[in-house]
Every structure is written in structure tokens, then in C-alpha cells.
Amino acid sequence: MLHLSDQALAEIGVCLRDIATEQFEATVAEITKARRIVLYGVGREGLQIKGLAMRLFHLGLHCAMVGDMTTPPVAEGDLLIVSAGPGDFSTVSALIGVARNAGARILVVTAQPQGTAASQADCVLHIPAQTMADDQGDTQSVLPMGSLYEGALYIAFELLVLAVRDRLNVTPQAMRANHTNLE
């Protein structure tokens, strides 16, 4: 068990280390200048995106998940953040089209920067990790299917939150004050 955890953590570390600084900084800039942020992801990627949405809310940003009853329409000045680890999903492409037509900017987080979703983005954050698009063959992660990408997303998103927090001068106390008291 310990050996597997060491290997999994090492693999996630490599993914995080190999994120391009320029892309990370561009992502921070997109988030901090957006009027409103709407986020979307499918499956386990969607769970990580929901975690990012929660933290952006804690930072005091106006954000929502696609599909929630209170999600506003997107327009110019807004940002759609989608995760498409394997390169594309039909729902991601459809949402990108709607958001683009409404004038919103598009940020795609992906492990496949040459994928269809990334080709439609204003900004791409490449997380270099195995997904289900490339989980077979000789060089496989110790983690199954797309878990390496999803694990790296969690940490990468928390690092983004720290960078956005610093850029916006939000204190940890202010973030805590935005946390729900209904738990």
C-alpha cells in the first residue's frame, strides 16, 4: 500500500511540476478579470470543477455551475471554465459554442491540448496527466483510468485559488467568512 501511495503522489507531483507557468498565470488572469464565472465538467472531472467553484465563491467571486437552478446567462465579460481531460466531450463542445455566441471567454482545462475543446478556447490550462484517452499501453499510471488527471486537478485548482487569492488580496479570514454555516 505505501509503495503505491508513494508512486501515486510522485506521479501527481510530476503533473503539477510540468504545468506551464505562462498557462497558469494566464488562467489566474482570466479568473480575476471575469465579471461572472460559470463552470462545467463531467464525471469525476465535474467533481473537481465543483470544488473549484466552491473555492472561487469563498474568494467572493460571482460563480455558478452549469445546470444549477441559479446559474445566470453568460455574456461579454464572463468566463466559462470547462474541464475536458481526454480532449473533448459533446456537452463541453456544445457549451463552448453557446458561451462563445454570447460573448463569454472560454478557459479549457485539459490533458490533451491538441484536442477539440482546447482548439475552441481563449485560454488553455494543460494538466499533463493520463486520462481515459491514453490509459492503455506500456506507460500507465499506477492510478486507474483518468484518476491521475483528476487527482492533479484537485491540487492544481487549490494552487490556482491561492494565486487568485493573492492577486485579489483576499484574506484567509474573508474566505472563511464566505463559507456556509448550514452544514
PDB file of C-alpha atoms in Angstrom:
ATOM      1  CA  MET A   1       0.000   0.000   0.000  1.00  0.00           C
ATOM      2  CA  LEU A   2       2.670   2.527   0.986  1.00  0.00           C
ATOM      3  CA  HIS A   3       4.618   1.878  -2.206  1.00  0.00           C
ATOM      4  CA  LEU A   4       1.509   2.600  -4.306  1.00  0.00           C
ATOM      5  CA  SER A   5       0.825   5.831  -2.444  1.00  0.00           C
ATOM      6  CA  ASP A   6       4.427   6.959  -2.942  1.00  0.00           C
ATOM      7  CA  GLN A   7       4.130   6.228  -6.657  1.00  0.00           C
ATOM      8  CA  ALA A   8       0.742   7.958  -7.000  1.00  0.00           C
ATOM      9  CA  LEU A   9       1.965  11.065  -5.182  1.00  0.00           C
ATOM     10  CA  ALA A  10       5.125  11.140  -7.274  1.00  0.00           C
ATOM     11  CA  GLU A  11       3.086  10.942 -10.481  1.00  0.00           C
ATOM     12  CA  ILE A  12       0.800  13.776  -9.348  1.00  0.00           C
ATOM     13  CA  GLY A  13       3.896  15.796  -8.444  1.00  0.00           C
ATOM     14  CA  VAL A  14       5.295  15.392 -11.952  1.00  0.00           C
ATOM     15  CA  CYS A  15       1.986  16.549 -13.448  1.00  0.00           C
ATOM     16  CA  LEU A  16       1.946  19.663 -11.278  1.00  0.00           C
ATOM     17  CA  ARG A  17       5.608  20.430 -11.917  1.00  0.00           C
ATOM     18  CA  ASP A  18       5.063  20.240 -15.669  1.00  0.00           C
ATOM     19  CA  ILE A  19       2.195  22.747 -15.814  1.00  0.00           C
ATOM     20  CA  ALA A  20       3.460  25.680 -17.876  1.00  0.00           C
ATOM     21  CA  THR A  21       3.899  28.772 -15.720  1.00  0.00           C
ATOM     22  CA  GLU A  22       2.603  31.001 -18.541  1.00  0.00           C
ATOM     23  CA  GLN A  23      -0.617  28.994 -18.800  1.00  0.00           C
ATOM     24  CA  PHE A  24      -1.085  29.003 -15.040  1.00  0.00           C
ATOM     25  CA  GLU A  25      -0.616  32.794 -14.900  1.00  0.00           C
ATOM     26  CA  ALA A  26      -2.954  33.309 -17.874  1.00  0.00           C
ATOM     27  CA  THR A  27      -5.572  31.210 -16.071  1.00  0.00           C
ATOM     28  CA  VAL A  28      -5.223  33.350 -12.931  1.00  0.00           C
ATOM     29  CA  ALA A  29      -5.621  36.475 -15.069  1.00  0.00           C
ATOM     30  CA  GLU A  30      -8.757  35.111 -16.786  1.00  0.00           C
ATOM     31  CA  ILE A  31     -10.356  34.277 -13.450  1.00  0.00           C
ATOM     32  CA  THR A  32      -9.510  37.581 -11.778  1.00  0.00           C
ATOM     33  CA  LYS A  33     -10.813  39.743 -14.631  1.00  0.00           C
ATOM     34  CA  ALA A  34     -14.063  37.828 -15.219  1.00  0.00           C
ATOM     35  CA  ARG A  35     -17.330  39.516 -14.318  1.00  0.00           C
ATOM     36  CA  ARG A  36     -19.011  36.161 -13.708  1.00  0.00           C
ATOM     37  CA  ILE A  37     -17.636  32.628 -13.897  1.00  0.00           C
ATOM     38  CA  VAL A  38     -19.612  29.557 -14.919  1.00  0.00           C
ATOM     39  CA  LEU A  39     -18.007  26.115 -14.626  1.00  0.00           C
ATOM     40  CA  TYR A  40     -18.645  22.686 -16.101  1.00  0.00           C
ATOM     41  CA  GLY A  41     -17.161  19.227 -16.044  1.00  0.00           C
ATOM     42  CA  VAL A  42     -18.400  15.665 -16.419  1.00  0.00           C
ATOM     43  CA  GLY A  43     -17.937  12.688 -14.117  1.00  0.00           C
ATOM     44  CA  ARG A  44     -15.046  12.872 -11.680  1.00  0.00           C
ATOM     45  CA  GLU A  45     -13.678  15.920 -13.501  1.00  0.00           C
ATOM     46  CA  GLY A  46     -17.003  17.550 -12.709  1.00  0.00           C
ATOM     47  CA  LEU A  47     -16.479  16.853  -9.016  1.00  0.00           C
ATOM     48  CA  GLN A  48     -13.121  18.648  -9.146  1.00  0.00           C
ATOM     49  CA  ILE A  49     -14.693  21.573 -11.036  1.00  0.00           C
ATOM     50  CA  LYS A  50     -17.388  21.815  -8.350  1.00  0.00           C
ATOM     51  CA  GLY A  51     -14.640  22.069  -5.752  1.00  0.00           C
ATOM     52  CA  LEU A  52     -13.063  24.908  -7.723  1.00  0.00           C
ATOM     53  CA  ALA A  53     -16.435  26.669  -7.965  1.00  0.00           C
ATOM     54  CA  MET A  54     -16.830  26.439  -4.204  1.00  0.00           C
ATOM     55  CA  ARG A  55     -13.397  27.934  -3.581  1.00  0.00           C
ATOM     56  CA  LEU A  56     -13.986  30.736  -6.100  1.00  0.00           C
ATOM     57  CA  PHE A  57     -17.195  31.505  -4.217  1.00  0.00           C
ATOM     58  CA  HIS A  58     -15.200  31.544  -0.968  1.00  0.00           C
ATOM     59  CA  LEU A  59     -12.950  34.136  -2.624  1.00  0.00           C
ATOM     60  CA  GLY A  60     -16.031  36.309  -3.136  1.00  0.00           C
ATOM     61  CA  LEU A  61     -16.268  35.772  -6.893  1.00  0.00           C
ATOM     62  CA  HIS A  62     -19.591  35.510  -8.688  1.00  0.00           C
ATOM     63  CA  CYS A  63     -19.643  31.922  -9.936  1.00  0.00           C
ATOM     64  CA  ALA A  64     -22.038  29.072 -10.640  1.00  0.00           C
ATOM     65  CA  MET A  65     -22.085  25.556 -12.037  1.00  0.00           C
ATOM     66  CA  VAL A  66     -23.760  24.878 -15.376  1.00  0.00           C
ATOM     67  CA  GLY A  67     -27.067  23.170 -14.654  1.00  0.00           C
ATOM     68  CA  ASP A  68     -27.709  24.749 -11.266  1.00  0.00           C
ATOM     69  CA  MET A  69     -31.065  26.492 -10.970  1.00  0.00           C
ATOM     70  CA  THR A  70     -29.359  29.792 -10.152  1.00  0.00           C
ATOM     71  CA  THR A  71     -26.822  29.776 -12.997  1.00  0.00           C
ATOM     72  CA  PRO A  72     -27.015  33.125 -14.791  1.00  0.00           C
ATOM     73  CA  PRO A  73     -26.783  33.518 -18.546  1.00  0.00           C
ATOM     74  CA  VAL A  74     -23.248  34.183 -19.744  1.00  0.00           C
ATOM     75  CA  ALA A  75     -22.359  37.285 -21.705  1.00  0.00           C
ATOM     76  CA  GLU A  76     -19.453  39.513 -22.601  1.00  0.00           C
ATOM     77  CA  GLY A  77     -17.097  39.857 -19.643  1.00  0.00           C
ATOM     78  CA  ASP A  78     -17.953  36.398 -18.310  1.00  0.00           C
ATOM     79  CA  LEU A  79     -15.811  33.268 -18.282  1.00  0.00           C
ATOM     80  CA  LEU A  80     -16.806  29.663 -18.932  1.00  0.00           C
ATOM     81  CA  ILE A  81     -14.361  27.207 -17.359  1.00  0.00           C
ATOM     82  CA  VAL A  82     -14.656  23.633 -18.609  1.00  0.00           C
ATOM     83  CA  SER A  83     -12.628  20.508 -17.998  1.00  0.00           C
ATOM     84  CA  ALA A  84     -12.102  18.149 -20.909  1.00  0.00           C
ATOM     85  CA  GLY A  85      -9.291  15.880 -19.792  1.00  0.00           C
ATOM     86  CA  PRO A  86      -9.418  13.491 -22.773  1.00  0.00           C
ATOM     87  CA  GLY A  87      -9.682  16.402 -25.217  1.00  0.00           C
ATOM     88  CA  ASP A  88     -13.414  16.830 -25.684  1.00  0.00           C
ATOM     89  CA  PHE A  89     -16.893  15.823 -24.616  1.00  0.00           C
ATOM     90  CA  SER A  90     -20.020  16.540 -26.657  1.00  0.00           C
ATOM     91  CA  THR A  91     -21.533  18.575 -23.819  1.00  0.00           C
ATOM     92  CA  VAL A  92     -18.335  20.620 -23.438  1.00  0.00           C
ATOM     93  CA  SER A  93     -18.279  21.495 -27.147  1.00  0.00           C
ATOM     94  CA  ALA A  94     -21.956  22.457 -27.075  1.00  0.00           C
ATOM     95  CA  LEU A  95     -21.487  24.697 -24.035  1.00  0.00           C
ATOM     96  CA  ILE A  96     -18.411  26.318 -25.559  1.00  0.00           C
ATOM     97  CA  GLY A  97     -20.482  27.181 -28.640  1.00  0.00           C
ATOM     98  CA  VAL A  98     -23.280  28.731 -26.587  1.00  0.00           C
ATOM     99  CA  ALA A  99     -20.865  30.718 -24.408  1.00  0.00           C
ATOM    100  CA  ARG A 100     -18.834  31.904 -27.415  1.00  0.00           C
ATOM    101  CA  ASN A 101     -22.002  33.077 -29.200  1.00  0.00           C
ATOM    102  CA  ALA A 102     -22.981  35.003 -26.064  1.00  0.00           C
ATOM    103  CA  GLY A 103     -19.609  36.774 -25.974  1.00  0.00           C
ATOM    104  CA  ALA A 104     -18.095  34.960 -22.983  1.00  0.00           C
ATOM    105  CA  ARG A 105     -14.456  33.909 -22.860  1.00  0.00           C
ATOM    106  CA  ILE A 106     -13.578  30.212 -22.687  1.00  0.00           C
ATOM    107  CA  LEU A 107     -11.000  28.545 -20.431  1.00  0.00           C
ATOM    108  CA  VAL A 108     -10.392  24.866 -21.138  1.00  0.00           C
ATOM    109  CA  VAL A 109      -8.550  22.683 -18.649  1.00  0.00           C
ATOM    110  CA  THR A 110      -7.316  19.526 -20.355  1.00  0.00           C
ATOM    111  CA  ALA A 111      -4.680  16.830 -20.584  1.00  0.00           C
ATOM    112  CA  GLN A 112      -4.949  16.958 -24.384  1.00  0.00           C
ATOM    113  CA  PRO A 113      -4.038  20.491 -25.519  1.00  0.00           C
ATOM    114  CA  GLN A 114      -4.433  19.495 -29.189  1.00  0.00           C
ATOM    115  CA  GLY A 115      -7.998  18.327 -28.552  1.00  0.00           C
ATOM    116  CA  THR A 116     -11.171  19.793 -29.980  1.00  0.00           C
ATOM    117  CA  ALA A 117     -12.137  21.664 -26.799  1.00  0.00           C
ATOM    118  CA  ALA A 118      -8.741  23.355 -26.466  1.00  0.00           C
ATOM    119  CA  SER A 119      -8.864  24.455 -30.106  1.00  0.00           C
ATOM    120  CA  GLN A 120     -12.024  26.447 -29.279  1.00  0.00           C
ATOM    121  CA  ALA A 121     -10.627  28.115 -26.146  1.00  0.00           C
ATOM    122  CA  ASP A 122      -9.371  31.614 -25.438  1.00  0.00           C
ATOM    123  CA  CYS A 123      -7.139  30.155 -22.738  1.00  0.00           C
ATOM    124  CA  VAL A 124      -5.911  26.605 -22.123  1.00  0.00           C
ATOM    125  CA  LEU A 125      -4.544  25.141 -18.910  1.00  0.00           C
ATOM    126  CA  HIS A 126      -2.753  21.930 -19.838  1.00  0.00           C
ATOM    127  CA  ILE A 127      -2.524  19.414 -16.992  1.00  0.00           C
ATOM    128  CA  PRO A 128      -0.075  16.815 -18.375  1.00  0.00           C
ATOM    129  CA  ALA A 129      -1.620  13.645 -16.993  1.00  0.00           C
ATOM    130  CA  GLN A 130      -3.063  10.338 -18.083  1.00  0.00           C
ATOM    131  CA  THR A 131      -6.778  10.268 -18.828  1.00  0.00           C
ATOM    132  CA  MET A 132      -9.037   7.626 -20.315  1.00  0.00           C
ATOM    133  CA  ALA A 133      -7.864   8.886 -23.717  1.00  0.00           C
ATOM    134  CA  ASP A 134      -4.442   7.339 -23.109  1.00  0.00           C
ATOM    135  CA  ASP A 135      -4.729   4.879 -20.212  1.00  0.00           C
ATOM    136  CA  GLN A 136      -3.642   1.798 -22.136  1.00  0.00           C
ATOM    137  CA  GLY A 137      -0.208   0.736 -23.263  1.00  0.00           C
ATOM    138  CA  ASP A 138       3.224   0.408 -21.715  1.00  0.00           C
ATOM    139  CA  THR A 139       3.410   3.682 -19.793  1.00  0.00           C
ATOM    140  CA  GLN A 140       0.427   3.653 -17.488  1.00  0.00           C
ATOM    141  CA  SER A 141      -0.083   5.434 -14.215  1.00  0.00           C
ATOM    142  CA  VAL A 142      -0.426   3.338 -11.078  1.00  0.00           C
ATOM    143  CA  LEU A 143      -3.830   5.067 -10.768  1.00  0.00           C
ATOM    144  CA  PRO A 144      -6.695   3.710 -12.897  1.00  0.00           C
ATOM    145  CA  MET A 145      -8.176   5.322 -15.995  1.00  0.00           C
ATOM    146  CA  GLY A 146      -8.328   9.121 -15.563  1.00  0.00           C
ATOM    147  CA  SER A 147      -7.538   9.258 -11.849  1.00  0.00           C
ATOM    148  CA  LEU A 148      -4.103  10.810 -12.345  1.00  0.00           C
ATOM    149  CA  TYR A 149      -5.660  13.754 -14.184  1.00  0.00           C
ATOM    150  CA  GLU A 150      -8.436  14.100 -11.621  1.00  0.00           C
ATOM    151  CA  GLY A 151      -6.020  13.982  -8.678  1.00  0.00           C
ATOM    152  CA  ALA A 152      -3.758  16.539 -10.323  1.00  0.00           C
ATOM    153  CA  LEU A 153      -6.812  18.749 -10.993  1.00  0.00           C
ATOM    154  CA  TYR A 154      -7.630  18.882  -7.302  1.00  0.00           C
ATOM    155  CA  ILE A 155      -4.199  20.160  -6.317  1.00  0.00           C
ATOM    156  CA  ALA A 156      -3.821  22.411  -9.386  1.00  0.00           C
ATOM    157  CA  PHE A 157      -7.170  24.042  -8.605  1.00  0.00           C
ATOM    158  CA  GLU A 158      -6.190  24.653  -4.982  1.00  0.00           C
ATOM    159  CA  LEU A 159      -2.950  26.259  -6.200  1.00  0.00           C
ATOM    160  CA  LEU A 160      -4.998  28.435  -8.576  1.00  0.00           C
ATOM    161  CA  VAL A 161      -7.174  29.516  -5.674  1.00  0.00           C
ATOM    162  CA  LEU A 162      -4.103  30.562  -3.703  1.00  0.00           C
ATOM    163  CA  ALA A 163      -2.782  32.565  -6.661  1.00  0.00           C
ATOM    164  CA  VAL A 164      -6.165  34.239  -7.252  1.00  0.00           C
ATOM    165  CA  ARG A 165      -6.472  34.960  -3.533  1.00  0.00           C
ATOM    166  CA  ASP A 166      -3.109  36.690  -3.570  1.00  0.00           C
ATOM    167  CA  ARG A 167      -3.858  38.610  -6.778  1.00  0.00           C
ATOM    168  CA  LEU A 168      -7.166  39.878  -5.345  1.00  0.00           C
ATOM    169  CA  ASN A 169      -5.763  40.464  -1.846  1.00  0.00           C
ATOM    170  CA  VAL A 170      -8.405  38.280  -0.219  1.00  0.00           C
ATOM    171  CA  THR A 171      -7.517  37.227   3.307  1.00  0.00           C
ATOM    172  CA  PRO A 172      -7.974  33.694   4.611  1.00  0.00           C
ATOM    173  CA  GLN A 173     -10.412  35.197   7.122  1.00  0.00           C
ATOM    174  CA  ALA A 174     -12.517  36.682   4.321  1.00  0.00           C
ATOM    175  CA  MET A 175     -12.613  33.322   2.583  1.00  0.00           C
ATOM    176  CA  ARG A 176     -13.699  31.656   5.796  1.00  0.00           C
ATOM    177  CA  ALA A 177     -16.439  34.236   6.277  1.00  0.00           C
ATOM    178  CA  ASN A 178     -17.918  33.197   2.905  1.00  0.00           C
ATOM    179  CA  HIS A 179     -18.101  29.521   3.926  1.00  0.00           C
ATOM    180  CA  THR A 180     -21.606  28.226   4.546  1.00  0.00           C
ATOM    181  CA  ASN A 181     -22.895  27.926   8.098  1.00  0.00           C
ATOM    182  CA  LEU A 182     -25.575  25.435   7.053  1.00  0.00           C
ATOM    183  CA  GLU A 183     -23.557  22.257   7.464  1.00  0.00           C
TER     184      GLU A 183
END
